[in-house]
Short mmCIF file of C-alpha atoms in Angstrom, two decimals:
data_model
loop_
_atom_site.label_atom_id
_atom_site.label_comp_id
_atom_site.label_asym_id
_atom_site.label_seq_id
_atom_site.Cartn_x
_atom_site.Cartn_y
_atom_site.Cartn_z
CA UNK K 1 20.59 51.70 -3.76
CA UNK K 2 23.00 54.70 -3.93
CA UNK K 3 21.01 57.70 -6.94
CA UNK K 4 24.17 57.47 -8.45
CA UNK K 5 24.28 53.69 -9.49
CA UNK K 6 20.62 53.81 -10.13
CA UNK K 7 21.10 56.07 -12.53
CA UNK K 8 23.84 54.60 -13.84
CA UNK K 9 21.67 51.07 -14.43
CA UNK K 10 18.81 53.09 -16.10
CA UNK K 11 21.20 54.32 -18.21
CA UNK K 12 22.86 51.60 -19.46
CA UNK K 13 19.75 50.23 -19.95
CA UNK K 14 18.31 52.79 -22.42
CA UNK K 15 16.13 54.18 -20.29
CA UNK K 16 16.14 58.52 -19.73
CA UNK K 17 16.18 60.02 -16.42
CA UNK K 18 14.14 63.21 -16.17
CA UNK K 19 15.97 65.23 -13.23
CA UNK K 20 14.28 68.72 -12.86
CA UNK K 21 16.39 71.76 -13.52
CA UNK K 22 15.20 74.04 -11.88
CA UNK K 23 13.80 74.12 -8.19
CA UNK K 24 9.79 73.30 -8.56
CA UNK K 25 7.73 75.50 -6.91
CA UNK K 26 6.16 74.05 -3.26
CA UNK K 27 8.74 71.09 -3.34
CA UNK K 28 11.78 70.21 -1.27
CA UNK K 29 15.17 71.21 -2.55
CA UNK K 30 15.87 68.89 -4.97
CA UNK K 31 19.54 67.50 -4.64
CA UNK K 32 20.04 66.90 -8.54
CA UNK K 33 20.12 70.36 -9.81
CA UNK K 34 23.99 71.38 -11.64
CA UNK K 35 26.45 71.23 -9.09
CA UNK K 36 29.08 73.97 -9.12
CA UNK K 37 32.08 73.29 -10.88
CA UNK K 38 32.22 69.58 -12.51
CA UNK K 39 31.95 66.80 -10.43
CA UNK K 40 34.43 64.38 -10.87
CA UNK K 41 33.58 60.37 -10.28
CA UNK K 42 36.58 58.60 -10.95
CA UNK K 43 36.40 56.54 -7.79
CA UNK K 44 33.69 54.66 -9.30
CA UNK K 45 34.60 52.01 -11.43
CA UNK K 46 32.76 48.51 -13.23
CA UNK K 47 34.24 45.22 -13.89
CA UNK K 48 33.12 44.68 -17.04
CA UNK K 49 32.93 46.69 -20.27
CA UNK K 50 29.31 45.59 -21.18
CA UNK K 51 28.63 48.03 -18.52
CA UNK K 52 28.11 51.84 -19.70
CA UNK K 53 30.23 54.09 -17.31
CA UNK K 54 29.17 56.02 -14.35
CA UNK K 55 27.27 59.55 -15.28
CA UNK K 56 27.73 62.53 -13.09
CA UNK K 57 24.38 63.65 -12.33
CA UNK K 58 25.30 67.27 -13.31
CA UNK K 59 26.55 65.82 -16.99
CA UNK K 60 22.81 64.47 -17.05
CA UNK K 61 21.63 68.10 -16.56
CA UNK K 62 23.38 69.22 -19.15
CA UNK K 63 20.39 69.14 -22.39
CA UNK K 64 21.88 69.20 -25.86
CA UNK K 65 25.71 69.72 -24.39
CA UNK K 66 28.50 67.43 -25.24
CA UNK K 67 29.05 65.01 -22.25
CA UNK K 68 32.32 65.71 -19.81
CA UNK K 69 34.08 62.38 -20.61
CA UNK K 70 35.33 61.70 -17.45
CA UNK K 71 39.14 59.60 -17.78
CA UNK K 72 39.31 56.45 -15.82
CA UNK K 73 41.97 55.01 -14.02
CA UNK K 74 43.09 51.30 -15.23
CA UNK K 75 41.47 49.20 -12.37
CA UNK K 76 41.95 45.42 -12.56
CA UNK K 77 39.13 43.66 -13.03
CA UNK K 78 37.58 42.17 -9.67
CA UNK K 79 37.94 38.85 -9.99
CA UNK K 80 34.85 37.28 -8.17
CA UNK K 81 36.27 34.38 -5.42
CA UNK K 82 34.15 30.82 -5.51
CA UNK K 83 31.87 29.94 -3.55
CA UNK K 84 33.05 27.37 -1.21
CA UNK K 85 30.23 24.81 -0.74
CA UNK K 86 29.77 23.61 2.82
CA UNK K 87 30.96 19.84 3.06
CA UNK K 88 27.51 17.74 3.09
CA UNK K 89 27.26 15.70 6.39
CA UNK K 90 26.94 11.66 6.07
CA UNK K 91 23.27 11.45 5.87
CA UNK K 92 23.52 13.89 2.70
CA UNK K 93 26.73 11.82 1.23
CA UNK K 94 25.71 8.67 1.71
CA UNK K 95 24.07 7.13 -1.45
CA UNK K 96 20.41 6.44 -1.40
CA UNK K 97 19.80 2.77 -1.09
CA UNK K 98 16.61 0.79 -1.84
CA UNK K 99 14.17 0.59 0.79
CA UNK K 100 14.55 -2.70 2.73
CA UNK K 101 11.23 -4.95 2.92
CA UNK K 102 10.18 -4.90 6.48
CA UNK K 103 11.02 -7.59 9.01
CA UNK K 104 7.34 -8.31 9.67
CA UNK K 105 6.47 -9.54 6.34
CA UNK K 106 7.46 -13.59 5.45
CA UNK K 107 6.91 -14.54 2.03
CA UNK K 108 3.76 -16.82 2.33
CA UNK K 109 3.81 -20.60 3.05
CA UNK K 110 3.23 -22.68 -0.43
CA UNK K 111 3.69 -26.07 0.63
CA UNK K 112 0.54 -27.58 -0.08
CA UNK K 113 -1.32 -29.32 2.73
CA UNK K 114 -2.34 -33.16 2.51
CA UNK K 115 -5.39 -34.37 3.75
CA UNK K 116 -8.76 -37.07 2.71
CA UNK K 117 -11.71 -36.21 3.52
CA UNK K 118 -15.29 -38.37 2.97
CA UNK K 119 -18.78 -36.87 2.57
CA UNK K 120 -21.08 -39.52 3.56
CA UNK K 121 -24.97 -38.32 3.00
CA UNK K 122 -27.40 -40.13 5.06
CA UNK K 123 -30.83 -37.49 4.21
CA UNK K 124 -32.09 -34.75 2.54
CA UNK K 125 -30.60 -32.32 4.63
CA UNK K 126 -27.70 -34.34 6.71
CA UNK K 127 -24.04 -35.54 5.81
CA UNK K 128 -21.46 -36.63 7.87
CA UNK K 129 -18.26 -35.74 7.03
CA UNK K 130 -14.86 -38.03 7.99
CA UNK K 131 -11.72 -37.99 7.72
CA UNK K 132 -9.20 -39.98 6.25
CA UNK K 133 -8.14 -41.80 9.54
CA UNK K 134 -11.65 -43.57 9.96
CA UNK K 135 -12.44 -46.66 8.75
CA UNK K 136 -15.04 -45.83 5.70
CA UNK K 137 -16.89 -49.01 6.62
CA UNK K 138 -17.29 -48.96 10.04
CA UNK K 139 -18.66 -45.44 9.89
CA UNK K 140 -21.26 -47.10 7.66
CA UNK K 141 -22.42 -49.76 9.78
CA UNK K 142 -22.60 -46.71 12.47
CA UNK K 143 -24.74 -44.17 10.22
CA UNK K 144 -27.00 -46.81 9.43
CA UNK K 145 -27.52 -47.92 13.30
CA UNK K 146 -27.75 -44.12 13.88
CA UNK K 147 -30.47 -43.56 11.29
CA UNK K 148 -32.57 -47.01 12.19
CA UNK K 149 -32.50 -45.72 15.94
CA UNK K 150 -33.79 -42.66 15.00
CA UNK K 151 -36.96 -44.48 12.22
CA UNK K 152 -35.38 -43.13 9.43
CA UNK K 153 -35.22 -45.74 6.46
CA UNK K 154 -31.86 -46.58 5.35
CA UNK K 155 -31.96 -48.77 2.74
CA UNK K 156 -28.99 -47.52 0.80
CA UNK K 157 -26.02 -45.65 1.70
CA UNK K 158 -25.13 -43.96 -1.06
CA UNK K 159 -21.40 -44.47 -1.75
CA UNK K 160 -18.84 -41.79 0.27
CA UNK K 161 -17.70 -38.55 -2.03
CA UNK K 162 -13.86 -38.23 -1.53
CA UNK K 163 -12.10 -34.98 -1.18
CA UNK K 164 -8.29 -35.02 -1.85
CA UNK K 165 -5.50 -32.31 -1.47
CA UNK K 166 -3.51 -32.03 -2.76
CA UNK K 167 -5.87 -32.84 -6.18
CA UNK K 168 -3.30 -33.60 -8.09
CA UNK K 169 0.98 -33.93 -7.47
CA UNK K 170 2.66 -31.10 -9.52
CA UNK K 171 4.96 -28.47 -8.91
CA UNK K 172 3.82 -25.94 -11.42
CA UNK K 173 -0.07 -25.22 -9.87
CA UNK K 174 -0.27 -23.54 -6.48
CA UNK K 175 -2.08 -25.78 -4.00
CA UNK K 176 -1.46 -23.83 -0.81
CA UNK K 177 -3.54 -23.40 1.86
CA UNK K 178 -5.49 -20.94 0.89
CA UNK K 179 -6.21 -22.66 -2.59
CA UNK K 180 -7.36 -25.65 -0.69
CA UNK K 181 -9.93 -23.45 1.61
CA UNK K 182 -10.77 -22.50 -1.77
CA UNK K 183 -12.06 -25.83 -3.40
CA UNK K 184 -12.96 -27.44 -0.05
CA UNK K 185 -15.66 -24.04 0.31
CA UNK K 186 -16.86 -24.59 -3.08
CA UNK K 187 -17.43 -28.61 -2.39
CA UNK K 188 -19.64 -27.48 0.59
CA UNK K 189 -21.63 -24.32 -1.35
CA UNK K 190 -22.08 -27.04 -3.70
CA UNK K 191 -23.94 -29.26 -1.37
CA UNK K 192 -25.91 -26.39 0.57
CA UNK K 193 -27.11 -26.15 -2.96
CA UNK K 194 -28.67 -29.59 -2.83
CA UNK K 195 -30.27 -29.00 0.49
CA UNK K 196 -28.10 -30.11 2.96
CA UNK K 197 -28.15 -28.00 6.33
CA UNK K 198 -26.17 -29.88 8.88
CA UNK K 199 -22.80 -31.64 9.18
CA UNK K 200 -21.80 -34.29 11.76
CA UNK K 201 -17.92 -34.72 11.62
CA UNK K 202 -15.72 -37.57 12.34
CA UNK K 203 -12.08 -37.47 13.33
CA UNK K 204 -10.10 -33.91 14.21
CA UNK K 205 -8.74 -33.28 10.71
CA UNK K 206 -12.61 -33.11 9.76
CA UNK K 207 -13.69 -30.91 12.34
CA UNK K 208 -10.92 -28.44 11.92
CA UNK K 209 -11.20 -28.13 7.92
CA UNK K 210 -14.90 -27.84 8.00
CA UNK K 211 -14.27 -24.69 10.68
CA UNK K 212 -11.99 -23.38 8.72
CA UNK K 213 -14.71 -23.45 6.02
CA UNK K 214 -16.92 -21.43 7.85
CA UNK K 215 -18.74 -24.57 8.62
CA UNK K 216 -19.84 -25.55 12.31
CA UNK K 217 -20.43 -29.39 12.57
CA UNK K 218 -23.82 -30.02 14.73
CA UNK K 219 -21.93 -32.88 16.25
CA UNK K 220 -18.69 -34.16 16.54
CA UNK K 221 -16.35 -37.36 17.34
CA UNK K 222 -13.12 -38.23 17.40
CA UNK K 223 -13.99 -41.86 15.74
CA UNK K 224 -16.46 -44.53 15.68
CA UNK K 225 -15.01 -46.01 18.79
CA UNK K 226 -15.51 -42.70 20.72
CA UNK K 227 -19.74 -43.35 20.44
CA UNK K 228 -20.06 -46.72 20.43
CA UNK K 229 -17.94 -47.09 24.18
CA UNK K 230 -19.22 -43.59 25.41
CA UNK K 231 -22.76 -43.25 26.80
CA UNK K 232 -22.28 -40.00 26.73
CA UNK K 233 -21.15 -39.25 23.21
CA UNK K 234 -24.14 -41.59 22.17
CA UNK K 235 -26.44 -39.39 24.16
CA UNK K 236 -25.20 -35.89 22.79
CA UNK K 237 -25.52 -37.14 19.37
CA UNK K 238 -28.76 -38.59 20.02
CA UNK K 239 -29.98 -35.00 21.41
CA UNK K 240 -28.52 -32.73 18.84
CA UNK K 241 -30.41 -35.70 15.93
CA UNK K 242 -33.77 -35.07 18.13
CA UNK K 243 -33.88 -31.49 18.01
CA UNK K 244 -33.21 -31.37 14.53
CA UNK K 245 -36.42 -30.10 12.53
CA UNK K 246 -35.41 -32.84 9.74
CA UNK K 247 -33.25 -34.96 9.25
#
C-alpha cells in the first residue's frame, strides 16, 4: 500500500501518525520530513464522503498549525460495475433429485408358502417326519414294520403332530417365508427339548423344509413305495437305524 493512503486510512480512522521531524541520528533519510513549498494532492480523490480526505504528509508535520485545506475538484462518484456471475453448467443447474433405490434391491417376496407336514414319533429319541403327499396310514403300517424288525416294541403309535402353513388364511399377518422358517424352527427346538436327536424324512417337501431348518434327516425317502420295492433303500435305512446309539 502506497504511505500516502495508509496514512490517509489511519487517519480517518482516529488513529495519529507520529512522522519524525527531524532527521534521527544513525538512521536512513527519512522521506517524511516538510517538503519544500506545499505539496499539493488534488489528484487523489474518494468515492464516498464517509471517507476523511487525503492528508499531505507535510500538513501532518505541521504540530499545532492550521491544516492547508487543500480544494478538490468535483469528481463523479465511481460507480462500481456488477459482478457478472459465470453461467453455472448443467450439472450445477439442474435441480437435485431424490436418490433412486438401486436396481439390485426387489422388495421381498410375501406370498406365504403352503405346505403339511406330519411329525410321527416312533422313540425316545427318533421321529419321522412326512409330508403332506404321503399317505398318513401307510407310513404307519411302515414305522411299525421298521421298529418290529429292528426289536423295538411298538405297541402304540402315538397319533401324527400336524404342521400347517400357512396357520391360518388372513391377509393382515405376514406369513412369508421367513415367518414360516420361523415357527417350523421353533416346532423342532421344541422337540430337541423332549429328547429327540434324529429325523427320518418322507417325501421331498419334508426333506427340503427340515434343511432349511438347519435340520439334516439321518435318512430319507421319497415315499413308502420307494422302501418297500427298493432293496436298497430298505438296506440304507436299515444301516443308518443300526448304527444309531438309540433309537
Amino acid at each position: 500500500m502506497l504511505e500516502q493512503r495508509r496514512v490517509d486510512y489511519l487517519r480517518s480512522m482516529g488513529i495519529g501518525v507520529w512522522v519524525p521531524r527531524s532527521p534521527l541520528p544513525h538512521a536512513p533519510a527519512p522521506r517524511w520530513l516538510p517538503e519544500q513549498g506545499t505539496e499539493r494532492h488534488e489528484h487523489i480523490s474518494l468515492a464516498s464522503s464517509e471517507h476523511a480526505r487525503p492528508v499531505a504528509a507535510s500538513d501532518l508535520m505541521r504540530v499545532g498549525q492550521p491544516m492547508v485545506h487543500h480544494e478538490q475538484p468535483d469528481v463523479p462518484a465511481t460507480t462500481i460495475a456488477p459482478v457478472q456471475k459465470e453461467p453455472h453448467t448443467a450439472a450445477e443447474a439442474a435441480p437435485l433429485s431424490p436418490e433412486a433405490p438401486p436396481e439390485s434391491i426387489t422388495p421381498a417376496d410375501m406370498t406365504p408358502p403352503r405346505f403339511r407336514l406330519e411329525f410321527m414319533r416312533v422313540s425316545a429319541q427318533g421321529i419321522w417326519v412326512v409330508d403332506g403327499a404321503q399317505n398318513t396310514e401307510a407310513v404307519q403300517r411302515l414305522i411299525y414294520r421298521v421298529m418290529s424288525g429292528m426289536r423295538q416294541p411298538q405297541d402304540f403309535i402315538p397319533q401324527p403332530v400336524s404342521f400347517r402353513w400357512p396357520f391360518i388364511e388372513s391377509r393382515h399377518e405376514d406369513q412369508s417365508t421367513p415367518v414360516a422358517l420361523q415357527a417350523l424352527g421353533a416346532q423342532w427346538q421344541f422337540l430337541k427339548d423332549q429328547g429327540v436327536s434324529y429325523v427320518i424324512t418322507l417325501g421331498q417337501e419334508a426333506k427340503v423344509w427340515m434343511e432349511r431348518t438347519g435340520v439334516t434327516p439321518a435318512f430319507h425317502a421319497e415315499g413308502v413305495e420307494a422302501i418297500l420295492t427298493s432293496a436298497n433303500n430298505k438296506r440304507a435305512l436299515w444301516q443308518v437305524l443300526r448304527h444309531l446309539p438309540e433309537l
